[in-house]
Amino acid sequence: MIPAEAIKDRYSPLYFLATLGAGGLMVTFFMYLMFWVPHLNQPVPIFEDILAAFMAGGMALQAAIVVAAIGIAVFAYLLVRTLIWNLRAFSAYRTTEAYTQLRQSNAETQLMAVPLALAMGVNGAFIVGLVFVPGLWTVVEYLFPLALIAFAAIGYYALRIMADFYGRVMTDGGLDCSKNNSFAQVLPAFAMAMVGVGLTAPAAMSTVPLTVGVSFILSSFFIVSAVLLAVVNLVLGMRAMMEHGANAESAPTLLVIVPLVTVISIALLRQQHGLHTQFGVHGGGGENFSLLTTMLMIQLAITGLGLTVLNRFGYLGEYVTGAARSVGSYALVCPGVALSVMTQFWLNKGLVAVGLVAKFSVAYLLISAVAIALQVAMIWLVFKLNAKHLRSEDAVAPVPAE
């Protein structure tokens, strides 16, 4: 990997999306364990459940567990490695004139990639703990308040970034709407949602009403903020694109709604679970099926639009498999990961829950294969982009300010 200090003049905060992609792929492997390993005593599988399933399961389940464990370990390593590299590079970048210019441009919101990656890092650490640390569940109620503090601190950092940006553009102006012809400004909504979904984990898993209540309240703020930011910036971005055409290099941002929807959907499911277990609010499989189906259809519609534009620009042939380089290419990883995860939730928490599909039936395996195919494609994309952007110093191209 390129020495972080060597590229400070050519760095972009969007390189934190490399960390986000690694974390997202950890989640796709955790889905194997989440939905295929029995875990009757708690809402998520833990080390003891995984070990028991491996000892008692057939060859197919054992193979899935081994693949999941290896995948989580590999991408946890990649998450940590790219996060440390990014933090070092970002520290050097903050001393440059390029950073000063970014803080006065539309691209200032790229800084939200930092809390986005940090929140994914905390989520990744929790997954590693669940899968590899024996006895973690015996102390988990002590960990939930620490998790709330960690996510709240990251959320505060994100809010500071947004306060600087909106404080500047809403008092002094300066947002160049002609260069807002993408969904790049939706990135802050994604970051807010990632903080929000992290804050919902205690709501879904704690048995302490106060912890669940605090989790629900804090997470609701960030989820609502994410929705408001997304709606406003979708309208502004769509208007600019209809007037000026989409920005070819920023075209992958057209798909940012896809991971945003997955994250919000998981957050809402977690909140509903907490309300059910601690406050007597009873939902059912039908409600989850309705929610997840609606959200998945939104994702498919957005994916169709995004792929149409990407295809018209020839984006993949130019920036992924071709010679051109753009750090924005990392934004392609999140939608594929998000669709893989959403497909798993839709299948297991939706179709299976309402009895439309039997678990491990042919239909179940076919739909699971779709999720796995998306996962494999994103694994290829991550390694392709890392080889192109991070393995040699001359691979890092200058990043436009807008």
CSV table of N, CA and C in Angstrom, one decimal, residues 85-202:
chain,number,residue,atom,x,y,z
A,85,TRP,N,-4.5,3.5,7.2
A,85,TRP,CA,-3.9,4.2,6.0
A,85,TRP,C,-4.6,5.5,5.8
A,86,ASN,N,-5.9,5.5,5.7
A,86,ASN,CA,-6.7,6.7,5.5
A,86,ASN,C,-6.6,7.7,6.5
A,87,LEU,N,-6.5,7.3,7.8
A,87,LEU,CA,-6.4,8.3,8.9
A,87,LEU,C,-5.0,9.0,8.8
A,88,ARG,N,-4.0,8.2,8.4
A,88,ARG,CA,-2.7,8.9,8.3
A,88,ARG,C,-2.7,9.8,7.1
A,89,ALA,N,-3.2,9.3,5.9
A,89,ALA,CA,-3.2,10.1,4.7
A,89,ALA,C,-4.1,11.4,4.9
A,90,PHE,N,-5.2,11.2,5.6
A,90,PHE,CA,-6.1,12.4,5.8
A,90,PHE,C,-5.4,13.4,6.8
A,91,SER,N,-4.7,12.9,7.7
A,91,SER,CA,-3.9,13.9,8.6
A,91,SER,C,-2.9,14.7,7.8
A,92,ALA,N,-2.2,14.0,6.9
A,92,ALA,CA,-1.3,14.8,6.1
A,92,ALA,C,-2.0,15.7,5.1
A,93,TYR,N,-3.1,15.2,4.6
A,93,TYR,CA,-3.9,16.0,3.6
A,93,TYR,C,-4.4,17.3,4.2
A,94,ARG,N,-4.7,17.3,5.5
A,94,ARG,CA,-5.3,18.5,6.1
A,94,ARG,C,-4.3,19.6,6.2
A,95,THR,N,-3.1,19.4,5.9
A,95,THR,CA,-2.1,20.5,6.0
A,95,THR,C,-1.9,21.1,4.6
A,96,THR,N,-2.6,20.7,3.6
A,96,THR,CA,-2.4,21.1,2.2
A,96,THR,C,-3.4,22.2,1.8
A,97,GLU,N,-3.0,22.9,0.7
A,97,GLU,CA,-3.9,23.8,0.1
A,97,GLU,C,-5.1,23.2,-0.5
A,98,ALA,N,-5.0,22.0,-1.0
A,98,ALA,CA,-6.1,21.2,-1.6
A,98,ALA,C,-7.2,21.1,-0.5
A,99,TYR,N,-6.8,20.8,0.7
A,99,TYR,CA,-7.8,20.6,1.8
A,99,TYR,C,-8.6,22.0,2.0
A,100,THR,N,-7.8,23.0,2.0
A,100,THR,CA,-8.5,24.4,2.2
A,100,THR,C,-9.4,24.7,1.1
A,101,GLN,N,-9.1,24.3,-0.1
A,101,GLN,CA,-10.0,24.5,-1.2
A,101,GLN,C,-11.2,23.7,-1.1
A,102,LEU,N,-11.0,22.4,-0.7
A,102,LEU,CA,-12.2,21.5,-0.6
A,102,LEU,C,-13.2,22.1,0.5
A,103,ARG,N,-12.7,22.7,1.5
A,103,ARG,CA,-13.6,23.2,2.6
A,103,ARG,C,-14.4,24.4,2.1
A,104,GLN,N,-14.0,24.9,0.9
A,104,GLN,CA,-14.8,26.1,0.3
A,104,GLN,C,-15.6,25.7,-0.9
A,105,SER,N,-15.7,24.4,-1.2
A,105,SER,CA,-16.4,24.0,-2.4
A,105,SER,C,-17.6,23.0,-2.1
A,106,ASN,N,-18.3,22.7,-3.1
A,106,ASN,CA,-19.3,21.6,-3.0
A,106,ASN,C,-18.8,20.4,-2.3
A,107,ALA,N,-17.5,20.1,-2.6
A,107,ALA,CA,-16.9,18.8,-2.2
A,107,ALA,C,-16.7,18.7,-0.7
A,108,GLU,N,-17.0,19.8,0.1
A,108,GLU,CA,-16.7,19.7,1.5
A,108,GLU,C,-17.5,18.5,2.1
A,109,THR,N,-18.6,18.2,1.6
A,109,THR,CA,-19.4,17.1,2.2
A,109,THR,C,-18.7,15.7,2.0
A,110,GLN,N,-17.6,15.7,1.2
A,110,GLN,CA,-16.8,14.4,1.1
A,110,GLN,C,-16.2,14.1,2.4
A,111,LEU,N,-16.1,15.1,3.3
A,111,LEU,CA,-15.5,14.8,4.6
A,111,LEU,C,-16.4,13.9,5.4
A,112,MET,N,-17.7,13.8,5.1
A,112,MET,CA,-18.6,12.9,5.8
A,112,MET,C,-18.2,11.4,5.5
A,113,ALA,N,-17.3,11.1,4.6
A,113,ALA,CA,-16.8,9.8,4.4
A,113,ALA,C,-16.0,9.3,5.6
A,114,VAL,N,-15.5,10.3,6.4
A,114,VAL,CA,-14.7,9.9,7.5
A,114,VAL,C,-15.5,9.3,8.7
A,115,PRO,N,-16.6,10.0,9.1
A,115,PRO,CA,-17.4,9.4,10.2
A,115,PRO,C,-18.1,8.1,9.6
A,116,LEU,N,-18.4,8.1,8.3
A,116,LEU,CA,-19.1,6.9,7.7
A,116,LEU,C,-18.2,5.7,7.9
A,117,ALA,N,-16.9,5.9,7.6
A,117,ALA,CA,-16.0,4.7,7.8
A,117,ALA,C,-15.7,4.4,9.2
A,118,LEU,N,-15.7,5.4,10.1
A,118,LEU,CA,-15.5,5.2,11.5
A,118,LEU,C,-16.6,4.4,12.1
A,119,ALA,N,-17.9,4.7,11.7
A,119,ALA,CA,-19.0,4.0,12.2
A,119,ALA,C,-19.0,2.6,11.7
A,120,MET,N,-18.6,2.4,10.4
A,120,MET,CA,-18.5,1.0,9.9
A,120,MET,C,-17.4,0.2,10.7
A,121,GLY,N,-16.3,0.9,11.1
A,121,GLY,CA,-15.3,0.3,11.9
A,121,GLY,C,-15.8,-0.3,13.2
A,122,VAL,N,-16.6,0.5,13.9
A,122,VAL,CA,-17.2,0.1,15.2
A,122,VAL,C,-18.1,-1.1,14.9
A,123,ASN,N,-19.0,-1.0,13.9
A,123,ASN,CA,-19.8,-2.2,13.5
A,123,ASN,C,-19.0,-3.4,13.2
A,124,GLY,N,-17.9,-3.3,12.5
A,124,GLY,CA,-17.0,-4.4,12.2
A,124,GLY,C,-16.4,-5.0,13.4
A,125,ALA,N,-16.0,-4.2,14.4
A,125,ALA,CA,-15.4,-4.7,15.6
A,125,ALA,C,-16.4,-5.5,16.4
A,126,PHE,N,-17.7,-5.1,16.3
A,126,PHE,CA,-18.7,-5.9,17.0
A,126,PHE,C,-18.9,-7.2,16.4
A,127,ILE,N,-18.9,-7.3,15.0
A,127,ILE,CA,-19.0,-8.6,14.3
A,127,ILE,C,-17.9,-9.5,14.7
A,128,VAL,N,-16.7,-9.0,14.7
A,128,VAL,CA,-15.5,-9.8,15.0
A,128,VAL,C,-15.7,-10.3,16.5
A,129,GLY,N,-16.2,-9.5,17.4
A,129,GLY,CA,-16.4,-10.0,18.7
A,129,GLY,C,-17.4,-11.1,18.8
A,130,LEU,N,-18.5,-10.9,18.1
A,130,LEU,CA,-19.5,-12.0,18.2
A,130,LEU,C,-19.0,-13.3,17.6
A,131,VAL,N,-18.2,-13.2,16.5
A,131,VAL,CA,-17.8,-14.5,15.8
A,131,VAL,C,-16.6,-15.2,16.5
A,132,PHE,N,-15.7,-14.4,17.0
A,132,PHE,CA,-14.4,-15.0,17.4
A,132,PHE,C,-14.1,-14.9,18.9
A,133,VAL,N,-14.9,-14.2,19.7
A,133,VAL,CA,-14.6,-14.0,21.2
A,133,VAL,C,-15.6,-14.9,22.0
A,134,PRO,N,-15.1,-16.0,22.6
A,134,PRO,CA,-15.9,-16.8,23.5
A,134,PRO,C,-16.4,-16.0,24.7
A,135,GLY,N,-17.6,-16.2,25.2
A,135,GLY,CA,-18.1,-15.6,26.4
A,135,GLY,C,-18.5,-14.1,26.2
A,136,LEU,N,-18.5,-13.6,25.0
A,136,LEU,CA,-18.7,-12.2,24.9
A,136,LEU,C,-20.1,-11.8,25.4
A,137,TRP,N,-21.1,-12.7,25.2
A,137,TRP,CA,-22.5,-12.4,25.5
A,137,TRP,C,-22.7,-12.2,27.0
A,138,THR,N,-21.8,-12.8,27.8
A,138,THR,CA,-21.9,-12.7,29.3
A,138,THR,C,-21.7,-11.2,29.8
A,139,VAL,N,-21.0,-10.4,28.9
A,139,VAL,CA,-20.6,-9.1,29.4
A,139,VAL,C,-21.2,-8.0,28.4
A,140,VAL,N,-22.1,-8.5,27.5
A,140,VAL,CA,-22.5,-7.6,26.4
A,140,VAL,C,-23.3,-6.4,26.9
A,141,GLU,N,-24.1,-6.6,28.0
A,141,GLU,CA,-24.8,-5.5,28.5
A,141,GLU,C,-23.9,-4.3,29.0
A,142,TYR,N,-22.7,-4.7,29.4
A,142,TYR,CA,-21.7,-3.6,29.8
A,142,TYR,C,-21.1,-2.9,28.5
A,143,LEU,N,-21.2,-3.7,27.4
A,143,LEU,CA,-20.6,-3.1,26.2
A,143,LEU,C,-21.6,-2.2,25.4
A,144,PHE,N,-22.9,-2.4,25.6
A,144,PHE,CA,-23.8,-1.6,24.9
A,144,PHE,C,-23.7,-0.1,25.2
A,145,PRO,N,-23.6,0.3,26.5
A,145,PRO,CA,-23.4,1.7,26.8
A,145,PRO,C,-22.1,2.3,26.1
A,146,LEU,N,-21.1,1.4,26.1
A,146,LEU,CA,-19.9,1.9,25.5
A,146,LEU,C,-20.1,2.1,24.0
A,147,ALA,N,-20.8,1.2,23.4
A,147,ALA,CA,-21.2,1.3,21.9
A,147,ALA,C,-22.0,2.6,21.7
A,148,LEU,N,-22.9,2.8,22.5
A,148,LEU,CA,-23.7,4.1,22.4
A,148,LEU,C,-22.9,5.3,22.5
A,149,ILE,N,-21.9,5.3,23.4
A,149,ILE,CA,-21.0,6.4,23.5
A,149,ILE,C,-20.1,6.6,22.3
A,150,ALA,N,-19.6,5.5,21.8
A,150,ALA,CA,-18.8,5.5,20.6
A,150,ALA,C,-19.5,6.1,19.4
A,151,PHE,N,-20.7,5.5,19.1
A,151,PHE,CA,-21.5,6.0,18.0
A,151,PHE,C,-21.9,7.4,18.2
A,152,ALA,N,-22.3,7.8,19.4
A,152,ALA,CA,-22.7,9.2,19.6
A,152,ALA,C,-21.5,10.1,19.4
A,153,ALA,N,-20.3,9.7,19.7
A,153,ALA,CA,-19.1,10.6,19.5
A,153,ALA,C,-18.9,10.7,18.0
A,154,ILE,N,-19.1,9.6,17.2
A,154,ILE,CA,-18.9,9.7,15.8
A,154,ILE,C,-20.0,10.6,15.2
A,155,GLY,N,-21.2,10.4,15.7
A,155,GLY,CA,-22.3,11.2,15.2
A,155,GLY,C,-22.1,12.7,15.5
A,156,TYR,N,-21.5,13.0,16.6
A,156,TYR,CA,-21.2,14.4,17.0
A,156,TYR,C,-20.2,15.0,16.0
A,157,TYR,N,-19.2,14.2,15.6
A,157,TYR,CA,-18.2,14.6,14.7
A,157,TYR,C,-18.9,14.8,13.3
A,158,ALA,N,-19.8,14.0,12.9
A,158,ALA,CA,-20.5,14.1,11.6
A,158,ALA,C,-21.3,15.4,11.7
A,159,LEU,N,-22.0,15.7,12.8
A,159,LEU,CA,-22.8,16.9,12.9
A,159,LEU,C,-21.9,18.1,12.8
A,160,ARG,N,-20.7,18.1,13.4
A,160,ARG,CA,-19.8,19.2,13.3
A,160,ARG,C,-19.5,19.5,11.8
A,161,ILE,N,-19.2,18.5,11.1
A,161,ILE,CA,-18.9,18.6,9.6
A,161,ILE,C,-20.0,19.3,8.9
A,162,MET,N,-21.2,18.8,9.2
A,162,MET,CA,-22.4,19.3,8.5
A,162,MET,C,-22.7,20.7,8.9
A,163,ALA,N,-22.5,21.0,10.2
A,163,ALA,CA,-22.7,22.4,10.7
A,163,ALA,C,-21.8,23.4,10.0
A,164,ASP,N,-20.5,23.0,9.8
A,164,ASP,CA,-19.6,23.9,9.0
A,164,ASP,C,-20.1,24.1,7.6
A,165,PHE,N,-20.5,23.0,7.0
A,165,PHE,CA,-20.9,23.1,5.6
A,165,PHE,C,-22.2,23.9,5.4
A,166,TYR,N,-23.2,23.5,6.1
A,166,TYR,CA,-24.5,24.2,5.9
A,166,TYR,C,-24.4,25.6,6.5
A,167,GLY,N,-23.6,25.8,7.6
A,167,GLY,CA,-23.4,27.2,8.1
A,167,GLY,C,-22.8,28.1,7.1
A,168,ARG,N,-21.9,27.5,6.3
A,168,ARG,CA,-21.2,28.3,5.2
A,168,ARG,C,-22.2,28.6,4.1
A,169,VAL,N,-22.8,27.5,3.5
A,169,VAL,CA,-23.5,27.8,2.3
A,169,VAL,C,-24.9,28.4,2.5
A,170,MET,N,-25.4,28.4,3.7
A,170,MET,CA,-26.7,29.0,4.0
A,170,MET,C,-26.6,30.4,4.5
A,171,THR,N,-25.4,30.8,4.8
A,171,THR,CA,-25.2,32.2,5.2
A,171,THR,C,-24.4,33.0,4.2
A,172,ASP,N,-23.4,32.4,3.6
A,172,ASP,CA,-22.5,33.0,2.6
A,172,ASP,C,-22.8,32.6,1.2
A,173,GLY,N,-23.6,31.5,1.0
A,173,GLY,CA,-23.8,31.0,-0.3
A,173,GLY,C,-22.6,30.3,-0.8
A,174,GLY,N,-22.5,30.1,-2.1
A,174,GLY,CA,-21.3,29.4,-2.6
A,174,GLY,C,-21.5,28.0,-3.1
A,175,LEU,N,-22.7,27.4,-2.9
A,175,LEU,CA,-23.0,26.1,-3.5
A,175,LEU,C,-23.2,26.2,-5.0
A,176,ASP,N,-22.3,25.6,-5.7
A,176,ASP,CA,-22.4,25.7,-7.2
A,176,ASP,C,-23.4,24.7,-7.7
A,177,CYS,N,-24.6,25.1,-8.0
A,177,CYS,CA,-25.7,24.2,-8.3
A,177,CYS,C,-25.4,23.5,-9.7
A,178,SER,N,-24.7,24.2,-10.6
A,178,SER,CA,-24.4,23.6,-11.9
A,178,SER,C,-23.4,22.5,-11.8
A,179,LYS,N,-22.6,22.4,-10.7
A,179,LYS,CA,-21.7,21.3,-10.4
A,179,LYS,C,-22.3,20.3,-9.4
A,180,ASN,N,-23.5,20.5,-9.1
A,180,ASN,CA,-24.2,19.6,-8.1
A,180,ASN,C,-25.0,18.5,-8.9
A,181,ASN,N,-24.5,18.2,-10.1
A,181,ASN,CA,-25.2,17.3,-11.0
A,181,ASN,C,-24.9,15.8,-10.8
A,182,SER,N,-25.1,15.4,-9.6
A,182,SER,CA,-24.9,14.0,-9.2
A,182,SER,C,-25.7,13.9,-7.9
A,183,PHE,N,-25.5,12.7,-7.3
A,183,PHE,CA,-26.1,12.5,-5.9
A,183,PHE,C,-25.0,12.5,-4.9
A,184,ALA,N,-23.9,13.2,-5.2
A,184,ALA,CA,-22.7,13.2,-4.2
A,184,ALA,C,-23.1,13.8,-2.9
A,185,GLN,N,-24.1,14.8,-2.9
A,185,GLN,CA,-24.5,15.4,-1.7
A,185,GLN,C,-25.4,14.5,-0.8
A,186,VAL,N,-25.7,13.3,-1.3
A,186,VAL,CA,-26.4,12.4,-0.5
A,186,VAL,C,-25.5,11.6,0.5
A,187,LEU,N,-24.2,11.7,0.2
A,187,LEU,CA,-23.2,11.0,1.1
A,187,LEU,C,-23.4,11.3,2.6
A,188,PRO,N,-23.7,12.6,3.0
A,188,PRO,CA,-23.9,12.9,4.4
A,188,PRO,C,-25.1,12.1,4.9
A,189,ALA,N,-26.1,11.9,4.1
A,189,ALA,CA,-27.3,11.1,4.6
A,189,ALA,C,-26.9,9.7,4.9
A,190,PHE,N,-26.0,9.1,4.0
A,190,PHE,CA,-25.6,7.8,4.2
A,190,PHE,C,-24.8,7.7,5.5
A,191,ALA,N,-23.9,8.7,5.8
A,191,ALA,CA,-23.1,8.7,7.0
A,191,ALA,C,-24.0,8.8,8.2
A,192,MET,N,-25.0,9.6,8.2
A,192,MET,CA,-25.9,9.8,9.3
A,192,MET,C,-26.7,8.4,9.6
A,193,ALA,N,-27.1,7.8,8.5
A,193,ALA,CA,-27.8,6.5,8.6
A,193,ALA,C,-26.9,5.4,9.2
A,194,MET,N,-25.6,5.4,8.8
A,194,MET,CA,-24.7,4.5,9.4
A,194,MET,C,-24.5,4.6,10.9
A,195,VAL,N,-24.4,5.9,11.3
A,195,VAL,CA,-24.4,6.1,12.7
A,195,VAL,C,-25.7,5.7,13.4
A,196,GLY,N,-26.8,6.0,12.7
A,196,GLY,CA,-28.1,5.6,13.3
A,196,GLY,C,-28.2,4.1,13.4
A,197,VAL,N,-27.8,3.3,12.4
A,197,VAL,CA,-27.9,1.8,12.5
A,197,VAL,C,-27.0,1.3,13.6
A,198,GLY,N,-25.9,1.9,13.8
A,198,GLY,CA,-25.0,1.5,14.9
A,198,GLY,C,-25.7,1.7,16.2
A,199,LEU,N,-26.3,2.8,16.3
A,199,LEU,CA,-27.0,3.2,17.6
A,199,LEU,C,-28.2,2.3,17.9
A,200,THR,N,-28.8,1.6,16.8
A,200,THR,CA,-29.9,0.7,17.1
A,200,THR,C,-29.5,-0.7,17.6
A,201,ALA,N,-28.2,-1.0,17.5
A,201,ALA,CA,-27.8,-2.3,17.9
A,201,ALA,C,-28.2,-2.7,19.3
A,202,PRO,N,-28.0,-1.8,20.3
A,202,PRO,CA,-28.5,-2.1,21.7
A,202,PRO,C,-30.0,-2.2,21.7
